Amino acid sequence: CCCCCCCVCFVKMLLGKLILLAALVAACTSSGSAVNPGFRAILTNSGLDYARQVGIPILQKAIESLSIPDINGDADTPVGHISYSLSDIKATTVNLGTSSIAATTGGISLVVSGAAVGLNANWHYREDHWPHVSDHGSADISASSLSADLTVAIGVSSTNEPTVNTATCDVNVGSLSIKFHGGASWLYNLFSKYIEDEIKKALNNEMCSIITNEINTEGNKELATLPQVVKLDSCALINFEIISAPSMTSAFVETSHKGEFFQVQHNTTEAPYTPPVIPAPTSAPRMFYVYVSAYTLETAGWVYKQCGELDFVITASEVPSSFPIQLNTAALSKFAPGLEKKYPNMTMQVDFNATADPIDVEITPAGVNLTLNFQLAAFVVLPNKTLAEAFTLNTTIYASASVTVTTDKFIHANLTFLNVELATFSTNVGPVDTSGLNSVISFFCQAFLLPGLNKAIAKGFPIPSIDGMTFVNPDISFGNGYVTVDTDINYVPSAQRQQMAQYRLVIN
């Protein structure tokens, strides 16, 4: 029946897209993995329910404006074999009823009840054989007491892409009515009860297979397009790919991600570190949680070292004239007596070069501390402007980090100098008094090195999410080996964001 085809098409869009929306929300927060994650995300039931609250009005508007394609077909009827068409199919009313969404051990559970839809369409049929009787008119179709109970399992593919699969499905159309208009509608309406019963039976039999196909096929196509890598700058990118199937509990969905920095130019070369264990939360009252391990931060240091971003040069002209020790052989000969003898009255420069293992990050409940490993090379600037190496020191810098999170979904850190340890690596000017040099190098660290590092990390660490989402009252806490961000979320649809931008443009 042509009306049955119309209802199947519409209800497929209604319920199929609703459950697909739920599955996409859960999969995009995007455990039990043999490899520990560097980055972990948790979307709780309160976060899922917020997504439902925001998504239902968006979905309802999308359904109301859907362009439903014309339906053409043929069928055997009491008047003979006919060809029929339904055109100008429009949704006149959409009521999504009540709904709930929650994480379960089997997947994401979505329950919809009391939904109703109304459709209007033009119909036309023509008998295929003589005398080729034809008729046309319009029809109002309404379905009410629609209910659906679905569970969607979320997994991961062999290429580390999130996947969805319909685990359970139960759909029921409570009641359906059809009102024909035009042509011999008075006759068709006499038999509409029989037509309605057939359509309802067909819908109840077919809807789960239709929704399953919508989720398993179209849903996975959409998930396959989700970006797994975020490029930060010309040097570094972050790999956020899912490394294991999401962990499902009755309270939240947990996803485990690689969370590793790579070089843009060498994006398969891994840093020589191992992620720590990030324990599962004992409670999760807020909507969204993010766990960033020390491993992720250490891979960042390693990558930026490979790009040369952690190497700094301090020249004599950059040292303030008020500082008691200047960068010249006369001043530094106090700590290396052979310097002035070999290179009398010459200027110098100092190079800080990060070592192969540049940053050790220690995170405890008390906060974040870093050990920065450099080699400090002191050079004499010769009259012909070439450099002569005077001595090189192994330099270990200790710093603390204050960590904050902003509503625009970035984690920021600022380093504060604590202490420095020096040891002679090599010398071309005889003995070097490293204990005496400590105050000088401490000044260079505080005045040049750490400000340079803070400038380099000022862009922050991006937390992956969807466009239009911001954090509400985010908070930072620390565990053994990881930083935790807990937050509620706010989402503004793209159309509303455009309207707000236009409004700001007008008032400005």
Coordinates of C-alpha atoms in Angstrom, one line a residue:
C1 CA 0.0 0.0 0.0
C2 CA 1.3 3.5 -0.9
C3 CA 0.3 4.9 2.5
C4 CA 2.2 2.1 4.3
C5 CA 5.4 3.0 2.4
C6 CA 4.9 6.7 3.4
C7 CA 4.6 5.8 7.1
V8 CA 7.5 3.4 7.0
C9 CA 9.7 6.1 5.4
F10 CA 8.7 8.7 8.0
V11 CA 8.9 6.6 11.1
K12 CA 12.3 5.3 10.0
M13 CA 13.5 8.9 9.9
L14 CA 11.9 9.6 13.3
L15 CA 13.1 6.7 15.4
G16 CA 16.2 5.8 13.4
K17 CA 17.7 9.3 13.6
L18 CA 16.8 9.6 17.3
I19 CA 18.6 6.5 18.3
L20 CA 21.5 7.3 15.9
L21 CA 21.7 10.7 17.7
A22 CA 22.1 9.0 21.0
A23 CA 24.7 6.6 19.7
L24 CA 26.8 9.3 18.1
V25 CA 26.7 11.4 21.3
A26 CA 28.1 8.5 23.3
A27 CA 30.7 7.4 20.7
C28 CA 32.0 10.9 20.3
T29 CA 33.2 11.4 23.9
S30 CA 35.5 9.4 21.7
S31 CA 38.0 -0.3 28.9
G32 CA 40.2 -3.0 29.6
S33 CA 42.8 -2.5 27.0
A34 CA 46.1 -4.3 26.8
V35 CA 47.7 -0.8 26.3
N36 CA 47.0 1.8 28.8
P37 CA 45.4 5.0 27.4
G38 CA 47.1 8.3 27.6
F39 CA 43.8 10.1 27.5
R40 CA 40.4 8.9 28.9
A41 CA 37.0 10.5 28.6
I42 CA 33.7 9.7 30.5
L43 CA 30.2 10.8 29.5
T44 CA 27.9 10.2 32.4
N45 CA 24.1 9.6 32.4
S46 CA 23.6 13.2 33.3
G47 CA 25.7 14.1 30.3
L48 CA 23.7 11.7 28.1
D49 CA 20.4 13.1 29.4
Y50 CA 21.6 16.7 28.7
A51 CA 22.5 15.6 25.1
R52 CA 18.9 14.2 24.8
Q53 CA 17.4 17.4 26.1
V54 CA 19.3 19.5 23.6
G55 CA 19.0 17.0 20.8
I56 CA 15.2 16.4 20.9
P57 CA 14.2 20.0 19.9
I58 CA 16.9 20.0 17.2
L59 CA 15.7 16.6 15.9
Q60 CA 12.1 17.7 16.0
K61 CA 12.8 20.8 13.9
A62 CA 14.9 18.7 11.5
I63 CA 12.0 16.2 11.0
E64 CA 9.5 19.0 10.5
S65 CA 11.5 20.4 7.6
L66 CA 12.5 17.0 6.1
S67 CA 12.1 16.7 2.4
I68 CA 10.5 13.3 2.0
P69 CA 11.0 11.9 -1.5
D70 CA 8.0 10.9 -3.7
I71 CA 7.0 7.3 -3.5
N72 CA 6.0 5.3 -6.6
G73 CA 5.0 1.7 -6.9
D74 CA 2.4 -0.8 -8.1
A75 CA 0.0 -3.2 -6.3
D76 CA -2.8 -5.6 -6.9
T77 CA -6.1 -4.2 -5.6
P78 CA -9.8 -5.1 -5.8
V79 CA -10.1 -2.8 -8.9
G80 CA -7.1 -4.5 -10.6
H81 CA -3.4 -4.0 -10.9
I82 CA -2.5 -0.3 -10.4
S83 CA 0.4 2.0 -10.5
Y84 CA 0.4 4.6 -7.7
S85 CA 2.4 7.6 -6.5
L86 CA 2.6 9.7 -3.4
S87 CA 3.9 13.2 -3.8
D88 CA 4.4 16.4 -1.8
I89 CA 4.8 14.4 1.4
K90 CA 5.1 16.8 4.3
A91 CA 5.1 16.4 8.1
T92 CA 2.3 18.5 9.5
T93 CA 2.8 17.6 13.2
V94 CA 5.7 16.0 15.1
N95 CA 5.5 15.2 18.8
L96 CA 8.4 13.1 20.1
G97 CA 6.6 12.3 23.3
T98 CA 8.7 11.4 26.3
S99 CA 12.1 9.9 26.1
S100 CA 15.0 8.7 28.3
I101 CA 18.5 7.7 27.6
A102 CA 21.1 6.0 29.9
A103 CA 24.2 3.9 29.8
T104 CA 23.9 0.2 30.5
T105 CA 26.4 -2.6 30.6
G106 CA 25.0 -3.7 27.2
G107 CA 25.2 -0.3 25.6
I108 CA 23.3 3.0 25.3
S109 CA 19.6 2.4 26.1
L110 CA 17.0 4.7 24.5
V111 CA 13.3 4.6 25.4
V112 CA 10.7 6.7 23.6
S113 CA 7.0 6.6 24.4
G114 CA 3.9 8.6 23.4
A115 CA 5.4 9.9 20.1
A116 CA 3.0 11.0 17.3
V117 CA 3.4 12.1 13.7
G118 CA 1.1 13.6 11.2
L119 CA 1.6 13.5 7.4
N120 CA -0.1 15.1 4.4
A121 CA 0.5 13.8 0.9
N122 CA -1.1 13.9 -2.6
W123 CA -2.0 10.5 -4.0
H124 CA -2.7 9.3 -7.5
Y125 CA -3.3 5.9 -9.0
R126 CA -4.0 4.5 -12.5
E127 CA -5.3 1.0 -13.4
D128 CA -2.7 -0.7 -15.6
H129 CA -5.3 -2.4 -17.9
W130 CA -8.4 -1.2 -19.7
P131 CA -10.4 0.9 -19.0
H132 CA -7.4 2.5 -17.2
V133 CA -9.4 3.9 -14.3
S134 CA -7.5 6.6 -12.4
D135 CA -8.1 8.8 -9.5
H136 CA -6.2 11.3 -7.3
G137 CA -6.6 13.4 -4.2
S138 CA -4.9 14.0 -0.9
A139 CA -4.6 12.1 2.4
D140 CA -3.9 12.9 6.0
I141 CA -2.1 10.2 7.9
S142 CA -1.5 10.2 11.6
A143 CA 0.3 7.7 13.9
S144 CA 0.1 8.0 17.6
S145 CA 1.2 6.2 20.8
L146 CA 4.5 5.4 19.0
S147 CA 7.0 3.7 21.4
A148 CA 10.5 2.4 21.0
D149 CA 12.9 0.6 23.3
L150 CA 16.4 0.2 21.8
T151 CA 19.9 -0.6 23.0
V152 CA 22.9 0.3 20.9
A153 CA 26.2 -1.3 21.6
I154 CA 29.3 0.8 21.0
G155 CA 32.6 -0.9 19.9
V156 CA 35.8 -0.2 18.0
S157 CA 36.8 -1.4 14.5
S158 CA 40.1 -3.0 13.5
T159 CA 41.2 0.5 12.4
N160 CA 40.4 2.1 15.8
E161 CA 37.2 3.8 14.6
P162 CA 34.2 3.8 17.0
T163 CA 31.3 1.5 15.8
V164 CA 27.6 1.2 16.7
N165 CA 25.5 -1.9 16.5
T166 CA 21.8 -2.4 17.4
A167 CA 21.8 -4.9 20.3
T168 CA 18.0 -4.9 21.1
C169 CA 15.0 -3.4 19.4
D170 CA 11.3 -3.2 20.2
V171 CA 9.0 -0.8 18.3
N172 CA 5.3 -0.4 18.5
V173 CA 2.8 1.8 16.6
G174 CA -0.2 2.2 19.0
S175 CA -2.7 3.6 16.6
L176 CA -2.9 4.9 13.0
S177 CA -5.6 6.6 11.0
I178 CA -6.0 7.7 7.4
K179 CA -8.3 10.3 5.9
F180 CA -8.6 10.4 2.1
H181 CA -9.7 13.6 0.3
G182 CA -10.7 14.2 -3.3
G183 CA -11.7 11.8 -6.0
A184 CA -13.8 8.9 -4.7
S185 CA -12.5 9.5 -1.2
W186 CA -16.0 8.8 0.3
L187 CA -15.6 5.3 -1.0
Y188 CA -12.0 4.8 0.2
N189 CA -12.8 6.2 3.6
L190 CA -15.4 3.4 4.1
F191 CA -12.6 0.9 3.9
S192 CA -9.9 3.0 5.7
K193 CA -10.0 0.8 8.8
Y194 CA -8.8 -2.2 6.9
I195 CA -6.0 -0.1 5.3
E196 CA -5.0 1.3 8.7
D197 CA -4.8 -2.2 10.2
E198 CA -2.5 -3.4 7.4
I199 CA -0.2 -0.4 7.6
K200 CA 0.1 -0.7 11.4
K201 CA 0.9 -4.4 11.2
A202 CA 3.5 -3.8 8.5
L203 CA 5.1 -1.0 10.6
N204 CA 5.3 -3.1 13.7
N205 CA 6.9 -5.9 11.7
E206 CA 9.3 -3.9 9.7
M207 CA 10.5 -1.0 11.9
C208 CA 13.2 -2.8 13.9
S209 CA 14.9 -4.1 10.8
I210 CA 14.7 -0.6 9.2
I211 CA 16.1 1.1 12.3
T212 CA 18.8 -1.5 12.7
N213 CA 19.9 -0.9 9.1
E214 CA 19.9 2.9 9.8
I215 CA 22.1 2.6 12.8
N216 CA 24.4 -0.2 11.7
T217 CA 25.0 1.2 8.2
E218 CA 24.5 4.9 8.2
G219 CA 25.6 5.3 11.8
N220 CA 28.9 3.6 11.2
K221 CA 29.4 5.7 8.0
E222 CA 29.1 8.8 10.1
L223 CA 31.4 7.6 12.8
A224 CA 34.0 6.7 10.3
T225 CA 34.3 10.4 9.4
L226 CA 35.2 11.5 12.9
P227 CA 38.7 13.0 13.1
Q228 CA 41.1 11.0 15.2
V229 CA 44.0 13.5 14.9
V230 CA 44.2 17.2 15.9
K231 CA 47.0 19.2 14.4
L232 CA 48.2 21.9 16.8
D233 CA 50.9 23.7 14.8
S234 CA 53.6 23.1 12.2
C235 CA 55.4 20.8 14.6
A236 CA 52.9 18.7 16.5
L237 CA 49.6 16.8 16.4
I238 CA 47.7 14.8 18.9
N239 CA 46.4 11.3 18.2
F240 CA 43.1 10.8 20.0
E241 CA 42.1 7.5 18.3
I242 CA 40.2 5.0 20.4
I243 CA 42.4 2.1 21.4
S244 CA 39.8 -0.3 22.8
A245 CA 36.0 -0.8 22.9
P246 CA 34.3 1.7 25.3
S247 CA 33.6 0.5 28.8
M248 CA 29.9 0.6 29.7
T249 CA 28.5 0.8 33.2
S250 CA 25.1 1.7 34.5
A251 CA 26.4 5.2 35.3
F252 CA 28.6 6.2 32.4
V253 CA 30.3 5.5 29.1
E254 CA 34.1 5.5 29.2
T255 CA 36.4 5.8 26.2
S256 CA 40.1 5.1 26.1
H257 CA 42.2 7.1 23.7
K258 CA 45.9 7.0 22.6
G259 CA 46.5 10.5 23.7
E260 CA 49.9 10.8 22.2
F261 CA 51.7 13.7 20.6
F262 CA 53.4 13.0 17.2
Q263 CA 55.5 15.1 14.8
V264 CA 53.5 16.4 11.8
Q265 CA 56.4 15.3 9.5
H266 CA 57.0 11.9 11.2
N267 CA 53.6 11.0 12.4
T268 CA 54.3 7.3 13.0
T269 CA 57.4 7.7 15.2
E270 CA 56.3 7.1 18.8
A271 CA 57.8 8.7 21.9
P272 CA 59.7 6.2 24.1
Y273 CA 57.3 6.3 27.0
T274 CA 54.7 4.1 28.6
P275 CA 51.3 5.3 29.8
P276 CA 50.4 4.8 33.4
V277 CA 47.2 3.2 34.7
I278 CA 44.3 5.6 35.0
P279 CA 41.9 4.1 37.5
A280 CA 38.1 4.1 36.9
P281 CA 36.2 6.7 38.9
T282 CA 34.4 5.7 42.1
S283 CA 31.7 8.3 41.5
A284 CA 30.8 10.6 38.6
P285 CA 28.2 13.2 39.5
R286 CA 29.0 15.7 36.7
M287 CA 28.3 15.4 33.0
F288 CA 31.7 15.0 31.5
Y289 CA 35.2 13.9 32.7
V290 CA 38.6 14.0 31.0
Y291 CA 41.7 12.3 32.3
V292 CA 45.1 13.4 30.8
S293 CA 48.1 11.3 31.9
A294 CA 51.6 12.4 32.5
Y295 CA 52.5 10.3 29.5
T296 CA 50.6 12.6 27.2
L297 CA 52.5 15.6 28.5
E298 CA 55.9 13.8 28.3
T299 CA 55.2 12.9 24.6
A300 CA 54.5 16.6 24.0
G301 CA 58.0 17.5 25.4
W302 CA 59.6 14.7 23.3
V303 CA 58.0 15.9 20.1
Y304 CA 58.8 19.5 20.5
K305 CA 62.3 18.5 21.3
Q306 CA 62.5 16.7 17.9
C307 CA 61.4 19.9 16.2
G308 CA 64.0 22.0 18.1
E309 CA 61.3 24.0 19.9
L310 CA 62.9 23.4 23.3
D311 CA 66.2 24.9 22.4
F312 CA 67.0 28.5 23.5
V313 CA 69.9 30.9 23.0
I314 CA 70.7 33.7 25.4
T315 CA 73.1 36.4 24.0
A316 CA 75.0 39.0 26.0
S317 CA 72.8 41.8 24.7
E318 CA 69.7 40.2 26.3
V319 CA 71.1 40.2 29.9
P320 CA 69.9 43.3 31.8
S321 CA 72.7 45.7 32.6
S322 CA 71.5 45.7 36.2
F323 CA 72.3 42.0 36.6
P324 CA 75.6 41.6 38.5
I325 CA 76.9 38.9 36.2
Q326 CA 77.1 39.7 32.5
L327 CA 77.7 37.3 29.7
N328 CA 81.4 37.9 29.1
T329 CA 84.6 36.0 29.9
A330 CA 85.7 38.5 32.6
A331 CA 82.5 38.0 34.7
L332 CA 82.3 34.2 34.3
S333 CA 86.0 33.7 35.0
K334 CA 84.9 33.8 38.7
F335 CA 83.5 30.3 38.1
A336 CA 85.9 29.1 35.4
P337 CA 89.3 30.8 36.0
G338 CA 90.8 29.4 32.8
L339 CA 88.1 31.2 30.8
E340 CA 89.6 34.8 31.0
K341 CA 93.1 33.5 30.5
K342 CA 92.2 31.7 27.2
Y343 CA 89.7 34.2 25.9
P344 CA 90.4 37.6 27.5
N345 CA 87.7 40.3 27.5
M346 CA 85.3 38.6 25.1
T347 CA 81.5 38.3 25.0
M348 CA 79.7 35.0 25.4
Q349 CA 76.4 33.3 24.7
V350 CA 74.6 30.5 26.4
D351 CA 72.6 27.8 24.6
F352 CA 70.0 25.7 26.4
N353 CA 69.5 22.5 24.4
A354 CA 66.9 20.0 25.6
T355 CA 68.2 16.4 26.0
A356 CA 66.8 13.3 24.3
D357 CA 64.5 12.8 27.4
P358 CA 63.6 16.5 27.9
I359 CA 60.7 16.4 30.4
D360 CA 59.7 14.2 33.3
V361 CA 56.2 14.9 34.6
E362 CA 55.2 14.0 38.2
I363 CA 51.5 14.3 39.0
T364 CA 50.3 13.6 42.5
P365 CA 47.2 14.6 44.4
A366 CA 49.3 17.6 45.7
G367 CA 49.8 19.0 42.1
V368 CA 52.2 18.8 39.1
N369 CA 55.9 19.1 39.2
L370 CA 58.3 18.9 36.2
T371 CA 61.9 18.0 35.8
L372 CA 63.4 19.7 32.7
N373 CA 66.6 18.2 31.3
F374 CA 68.9 20.4 29.3
Q375 CA 72.6 20.7 28.4
L376 CA 73.8 24.3 28.9
A377 CA 76.6 25.1 26.4
A378 CA 78.6 28.3 27.1
F379 CA 80.3 29.7 24.0
V380 CA 82.8 32.5 23.6
V381 CA 82.1 34.9 20.7
L382 CA 85.4 35.2 18.8
P383 CA 86.4 38.5 17.0
N384 CA 85.4 36.9 13.7
K385 CA 81.9 36.2 15.1
T386 CA 82.5 32.4 15.2
L387 CA 81.8 30.5 18.5
A388 CA 84.2 28.6 20.6
E389 CA 82.8 26.2 23.1
A390 CA 84.1 26.9 26.6
F391 CA 82.2 24.4 28.7
T392 CA 79.0 22.4 28.8
L393 CA 76.9 21.6 31.9
N394 CA 74.2 19.0 32.5
T395 CA 71.4 21.2 33.7
T396 CA 68.4 19.8 35.6
I397 CA 65.7 22.3 36.2
Y398 CA 62.9 21.7 38.7
A399 CA 59.6 23.5 38.2
S400 CA 56.0 23.4 39.5
A401 CA 53.0 23.8 37.2
S402 CA 49.7 25.6 37.9
V403 CA 47.0 23.9 35.8
T404 CA 43.7 25.5 34.8
V405 CA 40.9 24.6 32.4
T406 CA 38.8 27.1 30.4
T407 CA 35.3 27.0 29.2
D408 CA 36.6 26.9 25.6
K409 CA 37.9 23.3 26.3
F410 CA 41.6 24.0 26.7
I411 CA 43.9 22.9 29.5
H412 CA 46.5 25.5 30.3
A413 CA 49.7 25.3 32.4
N414 CA 52.1 27.9 33.7
L415 CA 55.6 26.9 35.0
T416 CA 57.2 28.3 38.1
F417 CA 60.9 27.9 38.7
L418 CA 61.9 25.9 41.8
N419 CA 65.6 24.9 41.6
V420 CA 68.4 24.0 39.3
E421 CA 71.2 21.4 39.6
L422 CA 74.4 21.6 37.5
A423 CA 77.1 19.1 36.7
T424 CA 80.1 19.5 34.4
F425 CA 79.7 17.5 31.1
S426 CA 82.8 18.8 29.3
T427 CA 85.2 21.8 29.5
N428 CA 87.8 23.4 27.3
V429 CA 88.9 26.0 29.9
G430 CA 89.7 23.9 32.9
P431 CA 87.6 23.4 36.1
V432 CA 84.1 24.9 36.4
D433 CA 82.6 25.9 39.8
T434 CA 79.1 24.6 39.3
S435 CA 77.9 25.5 42.8
G436 CA 79.0 29.1 42.3
L437 CA 77.3 29.2 38.9
N438 CA 74.0 28.0 40.4
S439 CA 72.7 31.5 41.1
V440 CA 73.7 32.7 37.6
I441 CA 71.9 29.9 35.9
S442 CA 68.9 30.2 38.2
F443 CA 68.6 33.8 36.9
F444 CA 68.8 32.7 33.3
C445 CA 66.2 30.0 33.9
Q446 CA 63.8 32.5 35.5
A447 CA 64.4 35.4 33.2
F448 CA 64.7 33.5 29.9
L449 CA 64.1 29.8 29.8
L450 CA 60.8 29.4 31.7
P451 CA 59.2 32.4 30.1
G452 CA 60.1 30.9 26.8
L453 CA 58.6 27.6 27.7
N454 CA 55.5 29.3 29.1
K455 CA 55.1 31.1 25.8
A456 CA 55.5 27.9 23.9
I457 CA 52.7 26.1 25.9
A458 CA 50.4 29.1 26.1
K459 CA 48.1 27.7 23.4
G460 CA 47.1 25.0 25.7
F461 CA 46.0 21.4 25.4
P462 CA 42.8 21.0 23.4
I463 CA 40.1 18.6 24.7
P464 CA 38.3 17.0 21.7
S465 CA 34.6 17.7 21.5
I466 CA 31.9 18.8 19.1
D467 CA 31.5 22.3 17.7
G468 CA 29.2 24.5 19.8
M469 CA 30.0 22.8 23.1
T470 CA 31.5 24.7 26.0
F471 CA 32.3 23.7 29.6
V472 CA 30.3 25.0 32.5
N473 CA 32.1 25.5 35.8
P474 CA 35.0 23.2 34.9
D475 CA 37.3 22.0 37.7
I476 CA 40.8 20.5 37.9
S477 CA 42.0 17.8 40.3
F478 CA 45.0 15.6 40.4
G479 CA 45.6 11.9 40.9
N480 CA 48.7 9.7 40.8
G481 CA 50.0 10.2 37.3
Y482 CA 47.0 12.1 35.8
V483 CA 45.1 15.3 35.7
T484 CA 41.3 15.2 35.9
V485 CA 38.9 17.7 34.4
D486 CA 35.3 17.5 35.6
T487 CA 32.6 19.7 34.1
D488 CA 29.1 20.2 33.1
I489 CA 28.5 21.1 29.5
N490 CA 26.5 23.6 27.4
Y491 CA 25.7 23.2 23.7
V492 CA 24.5 25.8 21.2
P493 CA 23.4 24.5 17.8
S494 CA 25.1 26.0 14.8
A495 CA 22.0 27.9 13.6
Q496 CA 21.6 29.5 17.0
R497 CA 25.3 30.4 17.0
Q498 CA 24.9 32.1 13.7
Q499 CA 21.9 34.1 14.9
M500 CA 23.9 35.2 18.0
A501 CA 26.9 36.2 15.9
Q502 CA 24.6 38.3 13.6
Y503 CA 23.0 39.9 16.6
R504 CA 26.4 40.9 18.1
L505 CA 27.4 42.3 14.7
V506 CA 24.2 44.4 14.6
I507 CA 24.6 45.8 18.2
N508 CA 28.3 46.6 17.6

